[in-house]
GROMACS .gro file of C-alpha atoms in nm:
model
  298
    1UNK     CA    1   0.559  -1.044  -0.269
    2UNK     CA    2   0.257  -1.219  -0.384
    3UNK     CA    3   0.095  -1.179  -0.035
    4UNK     CA    4   0.075  -0.796  -0.042
    5UNK     CA    5   0.052  -0.763  -0.435
    6UNK     CA    6  -0.264  -0.701  -0.640
    7UNK     CA    7  -0.414  -1.014  -0.753
    8UNK     CA    8  -0.273  -1.137  -1.026
    9UNK     CA    9   0.061  -1.003  -0.943
   10UNK     CA   10   0.146  -0.749  -1.233
   11UNK     CA   11   0.401  -0.913  -1.483
   12UNK     CA   12   0.516  -0.532  -1.522
   13UNK     CA   13   0.635  -0.533  -1.149
   14UNK     CA   14   0.851  -0.832  -1.221
   15UNK     CA   15   0.990  -0.638  -1.520
   16UNK     CA   16   1.069  -0.329  -1.325
   17UNK     CA   17   1.237  -0.513  -1.046
   18UNK     CA   18   1.446  -0.720  -1.347
   19UNK     CA   19   1.565  -0.402  -1.512
   20UNK     CA   20   1.673  -0.263  -1.164
   21UNK     CA   21   1.875  -0.605  -1.097
   22UNK     CA   22   2.051  -0.530  -1.437
   23UNK     CA   23   2.136  -0.179  -1.362
   24UNK     CA   24   2.302  -0.290  -1.020
   25UNK     CA   25   2.490  -0.566  -1.223
   26UNK     CA   26   2.598  -0.299  -1.485
   27UNK     CA   27   2.699  -0.050  -1.234
   28UNK     CA   28   2.854  -0.259  -0.988
   29UNK     CA   29   2.812  -0.309  -0.606
   30UNK     CA   30   2.976   0.008  -0.484
   31UNK     CA   31   2.727   0.243  -0.665
   32UNK     CA   32   2.449   0.255  -0.381
   33UNK     CA   33   2.221   0.480  -0.566
   34UNK     CA   34   2.080   0.198  -0.770
   35UNK     CA   35   2.021  -0.034  -0.466
   36UNK     CA   36   1.661   0.157  -0.393
   37UNK     CA   37   1.389   0.276  -0.647
   38UNK     CA   38   1.488   0.584  -0.802
   39UNK     CA   39   1.280   0.875  -0.929
   40UNK     CA   40   1.299   0.743  -1.291
   41UNK     CA   41   1.151   0.423  -1.182
   42UNK     CA   42   0.872   0.613  -1.023
   43UNK     CA   43   0.833   0.833  -1.306
   44UNK     CA   44   0.758   0.548  -1.532
   45UNK     CA   45   0.453   0.441  -1.318
   46UNK     CA   46   0.209   0.549  -1.569
   47UNK     CA   47   0.392   0.303  -1.826
   48UNK     CA   48   0.335   0.043  -1.568
   49UNK     CA   49  -0.052   0.107  -1.545
   50UNK     CA   50  -0.121  -0.010  -1.901
   51UNK     CA   51   0.135   0.127  -2.142
   52UNK     CA   52   0.425  -0.085  -2.286
   53UNK     CA   53   0.678  -0.203  -2.043
   54UNK     CA   54   1.016   0.001  -2.100
   55UNK     CA   55   1.274  -0.188  -2.331
   56UNK     CA   56   1.651  -0.250  -2.266
   57UNK     CA   57   1.722   0.052  -2.495
   58UNK     CA   58   1.481   0.261  -2.282
   59UNK     CA   59   1.681   0.151  -1.970
   60UNK     CA   60   1.995   0.255  -2.137
   61UNK     CA   61   1.888   0.590  -2.261
   62UNK     CA   62   1.682   0.670  -1.935
   63UNK     CA   63   1.762   0.975  -1.759
   64UNK     CA   64   2.084   0.951  -1.541
   65UNK     CA   65   1.976   1.206  -1.296
   66UNK     CA   66   1.829   0.967  -1.062
   67UNK     CA   67   1.786   0.963  -0.703
   68UNK     CA   68   1.688   0.722  -0.406
   69UNK     CA   69   1.340   0.756  -0.269
   70UNK     CA   70   1.472   0.898   0.082
   71UNK     CA   71   1.702   1.157  -0.114
   72UNK     CA   72   1.622   1.526  -0.083
   73UNK     CA   73   1.824   1.629  -0.400
   74UNK     CA   74   1.640   1.830  -0.662
   75UNK     CA   75   1.457   1.591  -0.917
   76UNK     CA   76   1.551   1.668  -1.258
   77UNK     CA   77   1.348   1.473  -1.528
   78UNK     CA   78   1.427   1.475  -1.902
   79UNK     CA   79   1.139   1.389  -2.116
   80UNK     CA   80   1.034   1.484  -2.468
   81UNK     CA   81   0.721   1.664  -2.590
   82UNK     CA   82   0.587   1.348  -2.696
   83UNK     CA   83   0.626   1.183  -2.379
   84UNK     CA   84   0.457   1.471  -2.203
   85UNK     CA   85   0.168   1.450  -2.440
   86UNK     CA   86   0.142   1.069  -2.353
   87UNK     CA   87   0.151   1.133  -1.987
   88UNK     CA   88  -0.115   1.395  -1.999
   89UNK     CA   89  -0.329   1.160  -2.187
   90UNK     CA   90  -0.312   0.890  -1.959
   91UNK     CA   91  -0.350   1.138  -1.652
   92UNK     CA   92  -0.699   1.262  -1.783
   93UNK     CA   93  -0.806   0.870  -1.785
   94UNK     CA   94  -0.672   0.825  -1.427
   95UNK     CA   95  -0.988   0.647  -1.288
   96UNK     CA   96  -1.030   0.445  -0.959
   97UNK     CA   97  -0.898   0.118  -1.127
   98UNK     CA   98  -0.570   0.301  -1.246
   99UNK     CA   99  -0.532   0.456  -0.904
  100UNK     CA  100  -0.565   0.134  -0.725
  101UNK     CA  101  -0.322  -0.024  -0.952
  102UNK     CA  102  -0.079   0.271  -0.912
  103UNK     CA  103  -0.101   0.249  -0.539
  104UNK     CA  104   0.036  -0.121  -0.554
  105UNK     CA  105   0.318  -0.037  -0.777
  106UNK     CA  106   0.421   0.270  -0.588
  107UNK     CA  107   0.411   0.067  -0.268
  108UNK     CA  108   0.629  -0.196  -0.435
  109UNK     CA  109   0.866   0.070  -0.569
  110UNK     CA  110   0.906   0.229  -0.232
  111UNK     CA  111   0.932  -0.094  -0.017
  112UNK     CA  112   1.165  -0.302  -0.226
  113UNK     CA  113   1.540  -0.302  -0.175
  114UNK     CA  114   1.789  -0.508  -0.382
  115UNK     CA  115   2.156  -0.602  -0.293
  116UNK     CA  116   2.429  -0.754  -0.465
  117UNK     CA  117   2.649  -0.974  -0.206
  118UNK     CA  118   2.949  -1.101  -0.406
  119UNK     CA  119   2.777  -1.261  -0.701
  120UNK     CA  120   2.435  -1.306  -0.581
  121UNK     CA  121   2.142  -1.096  -0.593
  122UNK     CA  122   1.897  -1.041  -0.293
  123UNK     CA  123   1.571  -0.892  -0.303
  124UNK     CA  124   1.426  -0.771   0.038
  125UNK     CA  125   1.135  -0.599   0.163
  126UNK     CA  126   1.054  -0.336   0.435
  127UNK     CA  127   0.946  -0.515   0.761
  128UNK     CA  128   0.610  -0.315   0.751
  129UNK     CA  129   0.509  -0.528   0.446
  130UNK     CA  130   0.423  -0.829   0.639
  131UNK     CA  131   0.191  -0.595   0.856
  132UNK     CA  132   0.037  -0.450   0.543
  133UNK     CA  133  -0.015  -0.784   0.404
  134UNK     CA  134  -0.256  -0.853   0.706
  135UNK     CA  135  -0.426  -0.530   0.661
  136UNK     CA  136  -0.499  -0.622   0.271
  137UNK     CA  137  -0.714  -0.919   0.422
  138UNK     CA  138  -0.956  -0.676   0.585
  139UNK     CA  139  -1.194  -0.622   0.297
  140UNK     CA  140  -1.353  -0.281   0.422
  141UNK     CA  141  -1.028  -0.156   0.502
  142UNK     CA  142  -0.861  -0.234   0.177
  143UNK     CA  143  -0.940   0.062  -0.022
  144UNK     CA  144  -0.876   0.312   0.233
  145UNK     CA  145  -0.553   0.172   0.348
  146UNK     CA  146  -0.400   0.171   0.005
  147UNK     CA  147  -0.541   0.532  -0.107
  148UNK     CA  148  -0.353   0.675   0.199
  149UNK     CA  149  -0.051   0.490   0.125
  150UNK     CA  150  -0.068   0.606  -0.233
  151UNK     CA  151  -0.063   0.962  -0.119
  152UNK     CA  152   0.243   0.903   0.104
  153UNK     CA  153   0.446   0.695  -0.155
  154UNK     CA  154   0.372   0.925  -0.429
  155UNK     CA  155   0.505   1.207  -0.233
  156UNK     CA  156   0.835   1.025  -0.073
  157UNK     CA  157   0.902   0.870  -0.413
  158UNK     CA  158   0.864   1.141  -0.648
  159UNK     CA  159   0.751   1.517  -0.572
  160UNK     CA  160   0.668   1.548  -0.937
  161UNK     CA  161   0.411   1.291  -0.916
  162UNK     CA  162   0.245   1.433  -0.603
  163UNK     CA  163   0.218   1.771  -0.785
  164UNK     CA  164   0.066   1.594  -1.073
  165UNK     CA  165  -0.180   1.370  -0.898
  166UNK     CA  166  -0.237   1.555  -0.565
  167UNK     CA  167  -0.588   1.681  -0.684
  168UNK     CA  168  -0.704   1.309  -0.748
  169UNK     CA  169  -0.531   1.176  -0.459
  170UNK     CA  170  -0.655   1.441  -0.169
  171UNK     CA  171  -1.022   1.362  -0.211
  172UNK     CA  172  -0.960   0.991  -0.137
  173UNK     CA  173  -0.767   1.101   0.172
  174UNK     CA  174  -1.053   1.292   0.289
  175UNK     CA  175  -1.282   0.992   0.230
  176UNK     CA  176  -1.038   0.793   0.429
  177UNK     CA  177  -1.073   1.024   0.753
  178UNK     CA  178  -1.464   1.028   0.680
  179UNK     CA  179  -1.441   0.646   0.686
  180UNK     CA  180  -1.246   0.642   1.026
  181UNK     CA  181  -1.514   0.872   1.212
  182UNK     CA  182  -1.709   0.670   1.429
  183UNK     CA  183  -1.490   0.358   1.434
  184UNK     CA  184  -1.338   0.248   1.779
  185UNK     CA  185  -0.969   0.257   1.679
  186UNK     CA  186  -0.837  -0.082   1.851
  187UNK     CA  187  -0.750  -0.330   1.586
  188UNK     CA  188  -0.427  -0.333   1.431
  189UNK     CA  189  -0.529  -0.255   1.086
  190UNK     CA  190  -0.626   0.106   1.244
  191UNK     CA  191  -0.314   0.149   1.413
  192UNK     CA  192  -0.135   0.092   1.078
  193UNK     CA  193  -0.372   0.367   0.927
  194UNK     CA  194  -0.293   0.607   1.215
  195UNK     CA  195   0.087   0.547   1.132
  196UNK     CA  196   0.045   0.652   0.758
  197UNK     CA  197  -0.164   0.960   0.863
  198UNK     CA  198   0.094   1.069   1.098
  199UNK     CA  199   0.330   1.042   0.815
  200UNK     CA  200   0.123   1.240   0.587
  201UNK     CA  201   0.073   1.505   0.850
  202UNK     CA  202   0.378   1.687   0.728
  203UNK     CA  203   0.269   1.746   0.388
  204UNK     CA  204  -0.106   1.803   0.417
  205UNK     CA  205  -0.192   2.149   0.563
  206UNK     CA  206  -0.544   2.094   0.508
  207UNK     CA  207  -0.828   2.240   0.743
  208UNK     CA  208  -1.051   1.981   0.641
  209UNK     CA  209  -0.823   1.700   0.762
  210UNK     CA  210  -0.778   1.913   1.099
  211UNK     CA  211  -1.172   1.921   1.116
  212UNK     CA  212  -1.222   1.530   1.067
  213UNK     CA  213  -0.943   1.455   1.326
  214UNK     CA  214  -1.132   1.665   1.578
  215UNK     CA  215  -1.462   1.502   1.485
  216UNK     CA  216  -1.290   1.174   1.523
  217UNK     CA  217  -1.157   1.265   1.891
  218UNK     CA  218  -1.514   1.352   2.028
  219UNK     CA  219  -1.603   1.001   1.921
  220UNK     CA  220  -1.310   0.792   2.101
  221UNK     CA  221  -1.345   0.624   2.421
  222UNK     CA  222  -1.250   0.804   2.729
  223UNK     CA  223  -0.966   0.608   2.827
  224UNK     CA  224  -0.813   0.671   2.483
  225UNK     CA  225  -0.496   0.800   2.614
  226UNK     CA  226  -0.115   0.744   2.586
  227UNK     CA  227  -0.095   0.600   2.903
  228UNK     CA  228  -0.355   0.339   2.852
  229UNK     CA  229  -0.226  -0.011   2.804
  230UNK     CA  230  -0.477  -0.102   2.545
  231UNK     CA  231  -0.457   0.214   2.336
  232UNK     CA  232  -0.082   0.317   2.407
  233UNK     CA  233   0.071   0.281   2.064
  234UNK     CA  234  -0.213   0.446   1.874
  235UNK     CA  235  -0.305   0.712   2.102
  236UNK     CA  236   0.056   0.855   2.086
  237UNK     CA  237   0.047   0.829   1.703
  238UNK     CA  238  -0.303   1.008   1.714
  239UNK     CA  239  -0.244   1.279   1.954
  240UNK     CA  240   0.099   1.344   1.761
  241UNK     CA  241  -0.104   1.374   1.448
  242UNK     CA  242  -0.353   1.605   1.621
  243UNK     CA  243  -0.088   1.840   1.747
  244UNK     CA  244   0.055   1.861   1.371
  245UNK     CA  245  -0.309   1.933   1.264
  246UNK     CA  246  -0.334   2.218   1.557
  247UNK     CA  247  -0.012   2.357   1.404
  248UNK     CA  248  -0.140   2.362   1.037
  249UNK     CA  249  -0.463   2.510   1.149
  250UNK     CA  250  -0.297   2.791   1.304
  251UNK     CA  251  -0.383   2.719   1.665
  252UNK     CA  252  -0.020   2.750   1.793
  253UNK     CA  253  -0.120   2.744   2.183
  254UNK     CA  254  -0.306   2.424   2.147
  255UNK     CA  255  -0.020   2.253   1.936
  256UNK     CA  256   0.233   2.359   2.196
  257UNK     CA  257   0.020   2.199   2.499
  258UNK     CA  258  -0.023   1.895   2.273
  259UNK     CA  259   0.339   1.819   2.217
  260UNK     CA  260   0.433   1.922   2.569
  261UNK     CA  261   0.188   1.652   2.674
  262UNK     CA  262   0.361   1.387   2.430
  263UNK     CA  263   0.699   1.504   2.542
  264UNK     CA  264   0.586   1.431   2.933
  265UNK     CA  265   0.460   1.089   2.838
  266UNK     CA  266   0.791   0.993   2.640
  267UNK     CA  267   0.977   1.113   2.971
  268UNK     CA  268   0.759   0.909   3.198
  269UNK     CA  269   0.819   0.608   2.976
  270UNK     CA  270   1.186   0.665   3.017
  271UNK     CA  271   1.250   0.750   2.650
  272UNK     CA  272   1.618   0.862   2.574
  273UNK     CA  273   1.633   1.230   2.504
  274UNK     CA  274   1.854   1.120   2.198
  275UNK     CA  275   1.554   0.897   2.052
  276UNK     CA  276   1.428   1.017   1.691
  277UNK     CA  277   1.072   1.053   1.812
  278UNK     CA  278   1.163   1.270   2.129
  279UNK     CA  279   1.407   1.491   1.941
  280UNK     CA  280   1.112   1.547   1.684
  281UNK     CA  281   0.878   1.652   1.962
  282UNK     CA  282   1.135   1.871   2.076
  283UNK     CA  283   1.177   2.050   1.763
  284UNK     CA  284   0.800   2.111   1.720
  285UNK     CA  285   0.789   2.233   2.074
  286UNK     CA  286   1.050   2.497   1.993
  287UNK     CA  287   0.850   2.590   1.668
  288UNK     CA  288   0.502   2.640   1.833
  289UNK     CA  289   0.661   2.843   2.124
  290UNK     CA  290   0.851   3.077   1.862
  291UNK     CA  291   0.533   3.128   1.688
  292UNK     CA  292   0.325   3.168   2.019
  293UNK     CA  293   0.603   3.444   2.127
  294UNK     CA  294   0.573   3.598   1.760
  295UNK     CA  295   0.210   3.646   1.791
  296UNK     CA  296   0.230   3.773   2.150
  297UNK     CA  297   0.465   4.043   2.049
  298UNK     CA  298   0.222   4.176   1.765
   0.00000   0.00000   0.00000
């Protein structure tokens, strides 16, 4: 964990994992809800950025309406007026230092998994952690990467947090797209950024993001195609993101054409029609075609 955490590694992160482990021991191995970080863990993010860490009594009295990060159930957060005032006060001081600390902790909460096997506890990490550790070694990418990750994990871990901090995070996301302009996207770190931007596409229907992607497209090498042996993985992600941006910008005809090209490429590679990526593209082709027919009949 120390490979990809901030330096020095925040003690509060160990406290969160420890309390998390206690919850698993208390509830037993059959309760899968506590094996992944819950909305309550994510909601304590501001505490972790400088306020006192939660005590054992806080853990016991914490909201019981928790959910895993990948659960779509409605989030219900119980908080007192004094807590709300405390969060508001801290939010007003949410400077860049706190932002970067928040990113590290959000990523940690989103990527850790704790399992109980018989009488032993096992702490594991997502496979992407190792790739992200390498990205952290590239100084000029460090800020761009973790800010974009903050946007993604804030939203995926807790919608309430995204609602609260989107005004702070979105300018940094635009800074990320500005920073990518003019770069030749070949190296692995940029590939990881492209994957994150792809994940962000379904929650940021922003015309500025679309504009930056179009600018970036004009600066890419002529052989930047999905069939290129050099650019293949990155180009596929990039053009999928571009198709989404067409969709969000209201250009349904271009979006449909882009999704059809991606489907054609998947078919040429022998991808199974039951593959998740293939099904996702099929779904969006249907959406764009429906929109095109809707406009044609007006």
